[in-house]
């Protein structure tokens, strides 16, 4: 008896065993909680006489969506509406990430500028935008800024080609005619060729210390090839010009005011966070580094570009990734200004028409989770690439 | 000490007697409502004439009066009701999950909602139809001129689908901008983001009053859909469904029989058997609902008959001044018709 209790106390005293026991208990509790949640949901569903299932995705949606990146009509299915909403979310997230990054870097560097005025402007920008609720900013851009633009008939126009009014921005667009396949192939070839030129130049520079002018050569490949293809195939593209017809402009491409407002609000807001991350990253690089660079005769810009920023990037990238995730998730505030994103179209209209609340919310959460995990994955790869290589 | 125990026992008994289901006291919802002492009623987040709060937070409107009539029927008190404002998107989930006892929220009866969402609709408080409002300066006078127009609306409503059908059938182009909240959709229309705003025509009359210059806007004559608006309850409690249904019928029957809040005391002495049954002087219709026999008296005295609530909230006696139209009694060429109480 005594021996057994000794054995037990020595087992419980062993930190390894104790750790395992704690983990088993935690796992059991978690499983219990999830089991309860699921059975509760199943109970509620059966009490309401509903059946859990995803067949509704094939049913006809019946409603219209104002911005569709893939063909969609009222006759399309709910599954198709999901895709349309998802692409709209991805569009605003991708554009937002690009703009926010550029703007954030400019302002972050501006906060460290030698120029007093630039420094003050950058500080005011960061402190204002970071401290106002995002939803308020979105509504402000949409209703106060774009909403106060004149209507299509009285709107602004530039050379009769670009139009700005409360229906959005209208630009001429390319219309591809038969035979434009060659052009598409030449575009792809141009991009590939430009990549090859950069690669060769890099290899040469690493080996010989100097190399040919890669940038002009790459630009020539990017523009020259498609141009040659255009001439060879007798211009199989035409321009579609926006023109006022009836209620609105027809032809060209339209940048929706909803997209515009959401994009501006999301990217300026996120840029204020990115600016702070960039500033912290640059200030995290020891002062000696920039002093050394300057004493070697590099200009301020060169020191920044070749010495400071590469080192700062290691500090910047991990929190930058989480800002990208935030921007993507924040894009769901689109519902406030009628931008047809995933939440508005699928978790809004489709949910209401079908009543499949649990299925649709689950799917929506899963989609956001996938987008976030994918973004994090991509940023991790980039982070690993710029990591300090120990020799 | 003994006194304390006594009062405690009394309190316990009182609680027990309130919560324990008495036989013949109605279904589970009615018992819950009686136990908590008020009806929890899901209404809109602000639609003049239907359910709208004033500055002091007092709700009024035809949908609100249905809730008040229900409270009068159950408790004899029109204030024994609490209101939960719900967006179009929240309403069905809220009802299904028991946040409210009923929806009286300008909700269109559709087969999908009745069958797939497991709701029960208990009658039509207002026969409506979807219409369009446009700015007069646009020169549009008919919905058929709307080809190419941008249309503002609220998501999660039947209007989104009706508008799609309307333009699809006519082969007209359109663009839809669907907002989460009505206030934002209307704001966008007023700012000129859209050429027209669409919702139930009664709602358009209410909205036009709120616009900066109501006279600059025109409600188009066409109605593009059938929108019978009525209260809804959860499926599965027949007694509660009956109570809500007959509360509305009692008001319609009262109008048909000429019984109103002003003449109810004389009518209690009436020899007309139909009136005597309605007012519980003969028969025990109230008791079979789990209520008292003077349930309809309480409704009519404290809230009024159907004609009174229509007139007060949306009709000639209100700022909206909507014609009775389809909502006239069947005897006068309208659609309002209640089965007899017998």
XYZ file of C-alpha atoms in Angstrom:
733
model
C 0.000 0.000 0.000
C 2.698 2.379 0.992
C 4.770 1.437 -2.046
C 1.876 2.066 -4.383
C 1.228 5.522 -3.074
C 4.932 6.163 -3.370
C 4.815 5.042 -6.961
C 1.818 7.279 -7.583
C 3.383 10.324 -5.979
C 6.601 9.758 -7.907
C 4.528 9.473 -11.127
C 2.648 12.678 -10.315
C 5.880 14.285 -9.280
C 7.518 13.537 -12.610
C 7.093 16.764 -14.603
C 6.938 14.849 -17.885
C 4.092 12.598 -16.718
C 2.355 15.531 -15.092
C 2.553 17.423 -18.360
C 1.002 14.514 -20.249
C -1.823 14.185 -17.696
C -2.556 17.912 -17.944
C -2.672 17.693 -21.732
C -4.997 14.695 -21.679
C -7.349 16.543 -19.336
C -7.265 19.655 -21.528
C -7.979 17.570 -24.624
C -10.922 15.866 -22.905
C -12.355 19.205 -21.824
C -11.978 20.645 -25.327
C -13.588 17.570 -26.897
C -16.412 17.843 -24.378
C -17.045 21.508 -25.139
C -17.042 20.950 -28.901
C -19.217 17.882 -28.560
C -21.690 19.863 -26.519
C -21.692 22.737 -29.020
C -22.311 20.394 -31.937
C -25.045 18.404 -30.216
C -26.662 21.647 -29.109
C -26.684 22.950 -32.684
C -28.024 19.620 -33.960
C -30.770 19.740 -31.303
C -31.737 23.271 -32.221
C -31.847 22.350 -35.909
C -34.044 19.325 -35.363
C -36.358 21.337 -33.097
C -36.781 23.842 -35.908
C -37.309 20.960 -38.314
C -34.338 21.957 -40.444
C -31.972 19.602 -42.200
C -28.243 20.275 -42.258
C -26.929 20.125 -45.806
C -25.329 21.926 -48.679
C -27.734 21.028 -51.513
C -28.955 24.627 -51.571
C -25.688 25.625 -53.250
C -27.116 24.301 -56.526
C -30.392 26.206 -56.238
C -31.053 29.292 -58.313
C -30.011 32.419 -56.452
C -32.474 34.766 -58.154
C -30.887 38.019 -57.040
C -28.563 40.370 -58.881
C -25.044 41.403 -57.886
C -23.622 44.720 -59.057
C -19.983 43.683 -59.471
C -19.145 40.264 -60.840
C -15.650 39.237 -61.874
C -16.956 35.984 -63.312
C -20.126 35.628 -65.385
C -23.150 35.653 -63.101
C -26.849 36.208 -63.716
C -29.955 35.904 -61.578
C -30.232 32.373 -62.917
C -26.891 31.331 -61.438
C -26.699 29.195 -58.319
C -25.954 30.131 -54.732
C -22.600 28.390 -55.186
C -21.815 30.794 -58.003
C -22.888 33.730 -55.802
C -20.420 32.472 -53.194
C -17.659 32.551 -55.812
C -18.639 36.067 -56.927
C -18.597 37.318 -53.342
C -15.294 35.608 -52.642
C -13.640 37.139 -55.721
C -14.948 40.579 -54.775
C -13.437 40.149 -51.313
C -10.126 38.995 -52.783
C -10.111 41.914 -55.236
C -10.492 44.557 -52.550
C -8.066 42.744 -50.251
C -5.351 42.382 -52.924
C -5.626 45.980 -54.125
C -5.836 47.182 -50.529
C -2.695 45.302 -49.520
C -0.706 46.785 -52.412
C -1.832 50.363 -51.772
C -1.504 50.064 -47.983
C 2.036 48.690 -48.292
C 3.265 51.446 -50.607
C 1.560 54.168 -48.586
C 2.634 52.666 -45.271
C 6.312 52.500 -46.292
C 6.269 56.088 -47.576
C 4.701 57.406 -44.389
C 6.797 55.232 -42.088
C 9.962 56.560 -43.705
C 8.428 60.039 -43.683
C 8.116 59.878 -39.904
C 11.899 59.544 -39.728
C 12.553 62.227 -42.326
C 15.033 65.040 -41.734
C 12.417 67.397 -43.114
C 10.339 68.872 -40.272
C 7.166 69.368 -42.353
C 7.173 65.846 -43.808
C 7.747 64.407 -40.349
C 4.802 66.367 -38.896
C 2.476 65.450 -41.737
C 3.355 61.770 -41.356
C 2.798 61.948 -37.592
C -0.596 63.628 -37.936
C -1.601 61.076 -40.579
C -0.716 58.117 -38.378
C -2.233 59.513 -35.211
C -5.488 60.498 -36.904
C -6.217 57.475 -39.034
C -5.069 54.916 -36.512
C -7.319 56.344 -33.828
C -10.611 56.566 -35.693
C -12.873 53.516 -35.977
C -12.559 51.929 -39.406
C -16.294 51.612 -39.934
C -16.615 55.360 -39.434
C -13.906 55.992 -42.005
C -15.571 53.713 -44.552
C -18.918 55.424 -44.096
C -17.186 58.816 -44.279
C -15.487 58.060 -47.591
C -18.649 56.611 -49.045
C -21.367 59.001 -47.943
C -19.436 62.204 -47.269
C -16.784 62.179 -49.978
C -18.095 60.157 -52.905
C -21.729 60.738 -52.050
C -21.289 64.475 -52.429
C -19.943 64.191 -55.981
C -22.328 65.371 -58.698
C -24.494 62.935 -60.661
C -23.540 61.381 -64.014
C -24.941 64.263 -66.050
C -23.094 66.981 -64.103
C -20.007 64.944 -63.207
C -16.370 65.786 -63.859
C -14.652 64.646 -66.992
C -11.077 64.681 -68.224
C -10.601 64.965 -72.010
C -14.054 63.399 -72.393
C -12.370 60.081 -71.625
C -12.219 59.727 -67.874
C -15.338 60.478 -65.874
C -15.814 60.959 -62.162
C -19.248 61.232 -60.562
C -21.293 59.701 -57.791
C -21.655 56.507 -59.814
C -17.922 55.954 -59.661
C -14.973 56.349 -61.986
C -15.345 55.493 -65.650
C -12.349 54.630 -67.819
C -11.959 53.399 -71.368
C -11.445 49.675 -71.576
C -9.826 47.309 -74.039
C -12.105 45.104 -76.046
C -10.423 41.978 -77.357
C -11.477 40.863 -80.788
C -10.862 37.522 -82.479
C -7.160 37.046 -83.216
C -6.064 38.694 -79.995
C -4.786 35.353 -78.692
C -1.393 36.119 -80.222
C -1.293 39.326 -78.222
C -2.021 37.475 -74.977
C 0.741 34.953 -75.719
C 3.185 37.753 -76.535
C 2.335 39.456 -73.231
C 3.093 36.286 -71.289
C 6.286 35.775 -73.307
C 7.315 39.368 -72.553
C 6.912 38.824 -68.815
C 8.881 35.572 -68.957
C 11.621 37.179 -71.050
C 11.898 40.120 -68.635
C 12.294 37.650 -65.785
C 15.038 35.806 -67.653
C 16.871 39.080 -68.367
C 16.829 40.016 -64.666
C 18.029 36.562 -63.697
C 20.933 36.576 -66.181
C 21.913 40.093 -65.091
C 21.937 38.995 -61.454
C 24.049 35.937 -62.125
C 26.478 38.030 -64.131
C 26.655 40.685 -61.429
C 27.366 38.122 -58.722
C 30.103 36.519 -60.834
C 31.765 39.540 -62.400
C 30.747 42.362 -60.101
C 29.063 44.338 -62.882
C 26.453 43.633 -65.497
C 24.518 45.070 -68.425
C 21.552 47.456 -68.026
C 18.843 44.939 -67.182
C 15.963 47.375 -66.669
C 15.838 48.941 -70.160
C 16.235 45.508 -71.722
C 13.375 44.128 -69.638
C 11.120 47.079 -70.475
C 11.892 46.584 -74.161
C 10.861 42.929 -73.840
C 7.676 43.835 -71.942
C 6.540 46.464 -74.416
C 8.284 45.509 -77.646
C 6.978 41.964 -77.924
C 3.258 42.809 -77.533
C 3.694 45.823 -79.819
C 5.256 43.623 -82.486
C 2.404 41.162 -82.060
C -0.150 43.975 -82.406
C 1.377 45.175 -85.647
C 1.751 41.654 -86.991
C -1.899 40.758 -86.331
C -3.304 44.085 -87.567
C -4.565 45.466 -84.208
C -7.224 42.978 -83.092
C -8.157 45.135 -80.081
C -10.293 48.205 -79.825
C -11.053 50.654 -77.083
C -14.484 50.952 -75.514
C -15.193 54.521 -74.480
C -17.529 55.360 -71.635
C -20.432 57.501 -72.803
C -23.501 58.884 -71.072
C -26.520 56.936 -72.239
C -29.859 56.997 -70.442
C -29.396 56.943 -66.685
C -25.715 56.197 -66.645
C -22.467 55.751 -68.500
C -22.265 52.740 -70.772
C -19.098 51.142 -72.114
C -15.609 51.307 -70.674
C -14.937 50.014 -67.202
C -16.569 51.331 -64.099
C -14.837 51.498 -60.745
C -17.757 51.245 -58.318
C -17.985 53.977 -55.687
C -18.484 51.211 -53.107
C -15.201 49.592 -54.139
C -13.458 52.946 -54.267
C -14.597 54.028 -50.805
C -13.823 50.668 -49.246
C -10.426 50.521 -50.886
C -9.436 54.033 -49.836
C -10.655 53.540 -46.267
C -9.068 50.114 -45.821
C -5.714 51.023 -47.326
C -5.284 54.421 -45.655
C -6.290 52.931 -42.307
C -4.000 49.919 -42.585
C -1.203 52.128 -43.942
C -1.159 54.017 -40.641
C -0.349 50.749 -38.834
C 2.160 49.687 -41.464
C 3.872 53.083 -41.138
C 4.425 52.463 -37.446
C 5.727 48.957 -38.129
C 8.126 50.333 -40.746
C 9.309 53.066 -38.388
C 9.874 50.539 -35.602
C 11.733 48.290 -38.043
C 14.048 51.051 -39.213
C 14.668 52.316 -35.706
C 15.382 48.723 -34.697
C 18.452 48.695 -36.953
C 21.438 49.800 -34.869
C 22.514 53.390 -35.485
C 26.041 52.254 -36.248
C 24.796 50.658 -39.454
C 23.672 53.921 -41.015
C 26.696 55.768 -39.680
C 28.938 53.138 -41.239
C 27.063 53.329 -44.536
C 27.306 57.130 -44.632
C 30.986 57.056 -43.743
C 31.552 54.692 -46.675
C 30.293 57.466 -48.903
C 26.785 56.180 -49.606
C 24.113 58.831 -49.972
C 21.218 58.888 -47.512
C 18.931 57.228 -50.064
C 21.517 54.567 -50.890
C 22.124 53.864 -47.215
C 18.407 53.432 -46.724
C 18.001 51.205 -49.754
C 21.025 48.942 -49.466
C 21.781 48.872 -45.737
C 18.896 49.889 -43.523
C 15.751 48.581 -45.247
C 17.095 45.040 -45.921
C 17.866 44.686 -42.239
C 14.680 46.402 -41.154
C 12.624 44.011 -43.295
C 13.448 41.182 -40.903
C 11.735 43.111 -38.135
C 8.954 44.423 -40.344
C 7.682 41.319 -42.118
C 6.077 39.309 -39.280
C 3.851 42.168 -37.988
C 3.242 43.233 -41.602
C 1.732 39.832 -42.299
C -0.744 40.288 -39.480
C -1.732 43.687 -40.903
C -2.451 42.003 -44.250
C -4.671 39.533 -42.442
C -6.420 42.379 -40.634
C -7.059 44.210 -43.878
C -8.572 41.113 -45.454
C -10.810 40.466 -42.483
C -11.768 44.137 -42.161
C -12.955 44.101 -45.767
C -16.090 42.383 -44.433
C -17.199 45.814 -43.192
C -18.117 46.282 -46.864
C -21.644 45.302 -45.929
C -22.179 48.802 -44.479
C -21.772 50.467 -47.855
C -23.257 47.800 -50.107
C -20.023 46.571 -51.666
C -20.944 43.021 -52.705
C -18.260 41.121 -50.787
C -18.463 37.604 -49.402
C -20.260 38.628 -46.207
C -22.744 40.882 -47.963
C -23.629 38.511 -50.800
C -23.305 35.100 -49.214
C -23.610 35.535 -45.450
C -26.154 38.321 -46.082
C -28.498 37.911 -49.010
C -28.016 34.186 -49.621
C -28.367 33.387 -45.928
C -31.573 35.333 -45.716
C -33.100 33.780 -48.826
C -32.245 30.194 -47.882
C -32.345 30.292 -44.081
C -29.300 27.982 -44.018
C -27.663 29.983 -41.241
C -25.329 27.368 -39.784
C -24.113 26.056 -43.134
C -23.503 29.503 -44.599
C -21.785 30.944 -41.541
C -19.596 27.843 -41.295
C -18.617 28.103 -44.958
C -17.929 31.817 -44.680
C -15.729 31.320 -41.652
C -13.902 28.522 -43.412
C -13.256 30.714 -46.451
C -11.855 33.559 -44.341
C -9.750 31.083 -42.408
C -8.329 29.691 -45.664
C -7.555 33.155 -47.029
C -5.815 34.107 -43.776
C -3.828 30.881 -43.536
C -2.759 31.199 -47.165
C -1.638 34.810 -46.638
C 0.261 33.804 -43.511
C 1.864 30.912 -45.405
C 3.026 33.176 -48.227
C 4.394 35.727 -45.777
C 6.229 32.977 -43.873
C 7.958 31.882 -47.057
C 9.002 35.465 -47.737
C 10.135 35.843 -44.135
C 12.271 32.713 -44.402
C 13.865 34.048 -47.584
C 14.997 37.356 -46.100
C 16.112 35.778 -42.837
C 19.658 36.531 -41.761
C 21.831 33.810 -43.280
C 24.273 32.656 -40.663
C 27.640 31.679 -42.007
C -38.703 34.191 12.455
C -41.904 32.309 11.742
C -43.273 35.337 9.922
C -40.242 35.316 7.714
C -40.635 31.671 6.911
C -44.284 32.249 6.148
C -43.607 35.018 3.709
C -40.851 33.012 2.114
C -43.174 30.049 1.684
C -45.786 32.359 0.262
C -43.292 33.799 -2.203
C -42.263 30.292 -3.216
C -45.878 29.327 -3.728
C -46.517 32.449 -5.754
C -43.590 31.666 -8.026
C -44.704 28.060 -8.358
C -48.235 29.028 -9.230
C -46.958 31.414 -11.841
C -44.646 28.952 -13.511
C -46.445 25.646 -13.121
C -48.594 24.981 -16.150
C -52.260 24.969 -15.260
C -54.312 22.607 -17.363
C -56.191 24.348 -20.151
C -54.107 27.520 -19.732
C -52.849 27.411 -23.294
C -49.646 26.350 -25.003
C -46.067 26.794 -23.841
C -45.603 30.228 -25.417
C -48.716 31.648 -23.754
C -47.586 30.228 -20.423
C -44.131 31.762 -20.809
C -45.651 35.084 -21.779
C -47.995 35.011 -18.782
C -45.121 34.072 -16.478
C -42.892 36.929 -17.584
C -45.810 39.353 -17.702
C -45.312 40.822 -21.150
C -45.242 39.972 -24.854
C -41.835 40.290 -26.535
C -42.558 41.599 -29.993
C -40.072 41.812 -32.896
C -40.592 45.015 -34.888
C -38.707 46.921 -37.576
C -35.796 49.212 -36.868
C -37.958 52.206 -37.705
C -40.618 52.430 -40.421
C -43.133 55.182 -40.026
C -46.713 53.961 -39.898
C -45.679 50.366 -39.203
C -43.313 50.387 -36.263
C -41.468 53.525 -35.340
C -40.159 54.818 -32.016
C -40.653 58.471 -31.053
C -38.116 60.654 -29.232
C -39.135 59.161 -25.897
C -38.779 55.589 -27.168
C -42.535 54.942 -27.416
C -43.344 52.736 -30.363
C -46.277 53.337 -32.673
C -47.558 51.964 -35.950
C -49.923 49.388 -37.347
C -47.518 46.512 -36.584
C -47.003 47.873 -33.084
C -50.768 48.023 -32.570
C -51.017 44.328 -33.422
C -48.559 43.658 -30.579
C -50.483 45.968 -28.264
C -53.744 44.253 -29.176
C -52.155 40.936 -28.280
C -51.050 42.330 -24.925
C -54.571 43.673 -24.371
C -56.067 40.263 -25.192
C -53.751 38.456 -22.779
C -53.233 40.958 -19.966
C -55.897 43.625 -20.559
C -53.002 46.072 -20.693
C -51.556 47.542 -23.893
C -48.299 48.323 -22.129
C -47.548 44.689 -21.266
C -45.404 44.461 -24.373
C -41.738 45.023 -25.084
C -40.322 45.729 -28.508
C -37.170 44.360 -30.100
C -36.121 46.280 -33.204
C -34.724 43.881 -35.807
C -33.156 44.375 -39.211
C -34.608 42.475 -42.138
C -31.648 40.131 -41.908
C -31.939 39.363 -38.205
C -35.659 38.887 -37.916
C -36.185 35.191 -38.731
C -33.208 33.932 -36.778
C -34.363 36.043 -33.830
C -37.844 34.538 -33.944
C -36.569 30.977 -34.397
C -34.237 31.296 -31.445
C -36.952 32.602 -29.149
C -35.653 36.141 -28.728
C -39.170 37.322 -29.526
C -42.588 35.731 -29.138
C -43.772 36.973 -32.495
C -42.660 39.072 -35.423
C -44.900 41.951 -36.316
C -42.467 43.531 -38.654
C -43.856 44.378 -42.107
C -42.873 40.883 -43.193
C -44.081 39.454 -46.493
C -45.714 36.055 -46.368
C -43.959 33.735 -48.813
C -43.977 29.988 -49.274
C -40.222 29.768 -48.660
C -40.566 31.482 -45.296
C -43.625 29.496 -44.304
C -42.263 26.119 -45.345
C -38.474 26.210 -45.195
C -37.949 28.638 -42.336
C -40.583 26.909 -40.190
C -42.605 29.979 -39.471
C -46.352 30.316 -39.297
C -47.977 33.423 -40.668
C -51.171 34.305 -38.887
C -52.916 36.695 -41.243
C -52.475 39.829 -43.277
C -52.279 43.162 -41.484
C -51.575 45.050 -44.666
C -51.858 44.121 -48.341
C -48.838 45.749 -49.897
C -46.908 45.593 -53.144
C -43.431 46.575 -54.178
C -43.027 49.927 -55.870
C -40.384 52.402 -56.947
C -39.629 55.965 -55.959
C -37.736 58.242 -58.350
C -36.678 61.852 -58.451
C -39.135 63.907 -60.472
C -36.280 65.590 -62.344
C -35.383 62.223 -63.888
C -38.567 62.450 -65.962
C -39.466 58.831 -65.266
C -43.192 58.282 -64.814
C -43.499 54.526 -65.186
C -41.521 51.545 -63.936
C -41.201 50.460 -67.563
C -38.926 53.468 -68.185
C -36.374 52.152 -65.703
C -34.210 50.215 -68.186
C -30.529 50.776 -67.380
C -31.284 52.265 -63.990
C -29.295 51.717 -60.816
C -31.597 50.489 -58.059
C -30.986 50.866 -54.334
C -32.567 48.395 -51.946
C -32.120 46.606 -48.646
C -30.521 43.154 -48.500
C -32.304 40.185 -47.093
C -35.717 41.200 -48.369
C -38.080 39.878 -51.011
C -37.588 43.173 -52.871
C -34.146 42.083 -54.019
C -35.674 39.066 -55.741
C -38.734 40.894 -57.099
C -36.609 43.552 -58.707
C -34.469 40.875 -60.356
C -37.613 39.181 -61.699
C -39.132 42.453 -62.862
C -36.156 43.467 -64.975
C -35.466 39.924 -66.151
C -38.996 39.423 -67.467
C -38.844 42.693 -69.404
C -35.315 42.056 -70.644
C -34.149 45.368 -69.174
C -30.683 46.113 -67.869
C -30.328 47.222 -64.258
C -27.771 47.475 -61.506
C -28.581 46.700 -57.907
C -26.918 48.254 -54.878
C -28.049 46.361 -51.784
C -27.513 47.929 -48.367
C -27.687 46.299 -44.975
C -29.849 49.018 -43.424
C -32.753 50.869 -44.938
C -31.524 54.254 -43.698
C -28.302 53.842 -45.663
C -30.092 52.683 -48.781
C -32.355 55.734 -48.666
C -29.392 58.036 -48.017
C -27.613 56.601 -51.068
C -30.755 57.123 -53.175
C -31.132 60.693 -51.998
C -27.478 61.430 -52.745
C -27.978 60.159 -56.265
C -26.015 56.915 -56.061
C -29.119 55.231 -57.430
C -31.818 56.352 -59.835
C -34.544 54.698 -57.824
C -35.181 53.126 -54.454
C -37.464 50.152 -54.212
C -39.380 48.632 -51.332
C -43.000 47.997 -50.407
C -45.124 50.890 -51.579
C -46.348 51.699 -48.073
C -42.722 51.992 -47.030
C -42.089 54.391 -49.917
C -44.822 56.707 -48.644
C -43.214 56.666 -45.204
C -39.744 57.260 -46.608
C -40.823 60.098 -48.857
C -41.949 62.052 -45.782
C -38.451 61.814 -44.350
C -36.665 63.043 -47.480
C -35.376 66.610 -47.536
C -37.875 67.683 -50.168
C -40.724 65.154 -50.413
C -42.338 66.939 -53.352
C -39.282 66.363 -55.538
C -39.908 62.613 -55.510
C -42.476 60.526 -57.299
C -43.782 57.103 -56.294
C -44.346 55.226 -59.536
C -47.850 53.838 -60.018
C -46.815 50.247 -60.829
C -46.801 47.551 -58.194
C -44.457 44.767 -59.232
C -45.260 42.165 -56.624
C -47.754 40.882 -54.093
C -46.556 41.708 -50.595
C -49.038 40.550 -47.996
C -47.528 41.734 -44.730
C -48.433 39.958 -41.546
C -47.292 38.737 -38.143
C -45.360 35.480 -37.858
C -44.805 33.018 -35.026
C -42.632 29.946 -34.564
C -44.038 26.690 -35.853
C -45.085 24.127 -33.272
C -47.262 26.028 -30.818
C -50.767 25.925 -32.285
C -52.351 27.699 -29.344
C -50.056 30.712 -29.657
C -50.590 30.783 -33.412
C -54.372 30.793 -32.814
C -54.143 33.651 -30.323
C -52.154 35.862 -32.701
C -54.387 34.918 -35.640
C -57.672 35.634 -33.849
C -56.399 38.860 -32.321
C -56.151 40.243 -35.838
C -59.438 38.622 -36.919
C -61.195 40.119 -33.888
C -60.158 43.597 -35.020
C -61.314 43.001 -38.592
C -64.593 41.460 -37.426
C -65.109 44.395 -35.078
C -64.815 46.848 -37.944
C -67.194 44.810 -40.048
C -69.728 44.694 -37.211
C -69.351 48.410 -36.492
C -67.801 47.884 -33.070
C -65.144 50.480 -32.243
C -63.281 51.789 -29.218
C -65.781 54.640 -28.912
C -69.001 52.593 -28.925
C -67.812 49.411 -27.213
C -69.839 49.997 -24.024
C -73.106 50.318 -25.935
C -72.170 47.374 -28.108
C -71.767 45.187 -25.026
C -75.561 45.527 -24.661
C -76.189 44.681 -28.319
C -78.708 41.968 -29.214
C -76.810 41.033 -32.392
C -75.566 37.462 -31.755
C -72.445 38.014 -33.863
C -71.450 40.993 -31.725
C -72.343 39.117 -28.541
C -70.057 36.244 -29.515
C -67.218 38.612 -30.499
C -67.431 40.430 -27.194
C -67.702 37.263 -25.136
C -71.222 37.973 -23.888
C -72.193 34.619 -25.408
C -69.972 31.572 -25.738
C -66.525 30.984 -24.281
C -64.227 31.604 -27.202
C -61.680 33.437 -25.089
C -61.353 30.561 -22.679
C -60.725 28.085 -25.456
C -57.731 30.238 -26.402
C -56.495 30.162 -22.809
C -57.569 33.785 -22.318
C -60.489 35.428 -20.579
C -63.794 35.735 -22.417
C -63.563 39.495 -22.653
C -60.324 39.258 -24.667
C -61.808 40.968 -27.714
C -63.412 43.674 -25.551
C -59.961 44.500 -24.218
C -58.523 44.651 -27.739
C -61.238 46.912 -29.121
C -61.498 49.162 -26.079
C -57.762 49.708 -25.716
C -56.486 49.476 -29.286
C -59.477 49.721 -31.582
C -60.853 47.879 -34.606
C -58.907 47.336 -37.819
C -60.259 50.481 -39.463
C -59.204 52.555 -36.476
C -55.640 51.283 -36.390
C -55.280 51.637 -40.164
C -56.580 55.193 -40.120
C -54.497 56.206 -37.112
C -51.189 54.794 -38.335
C -51.103 54.854 -42.107
C -54.454 56.174 -43.367
C -56.204 59.516 -43.491
C -55.565 60.239 -39.805
C -51.798 59.852 -40.211
C -49.135 61.884 -42.001
C -48.776 59.086 -44.570
C -52.358 59.427 -45.852
C -52.302 56.114 -47.709
C -55.608 55.111 -49.297
C -57.315 52.030 -47.889
C -57.106 50.440 -51.364
C -56.765 46.673 -51.129
C -57.039 46.996 -47.369
C -60.717 47.922 -47.452
C -63.102 45.375 -45.973
C -64.297 42.742 -48.420
C -67.774 44.271 -48.265
C -66.359 47.502 -49.650
C -64.374 45.871 -52.419
C -61.138 45.283 -50.533
C -59.344 42.129 -49.437
C -59.634 42.356 -45.633
C -61.818 39.442 -44.619
C -61.969 37.638 -41.313
C -63.622 34.260 -40.708
C -66.601 34.465 -38.367
C -66.383 33.962 -34.641
C -68.764 31.136 -33.935
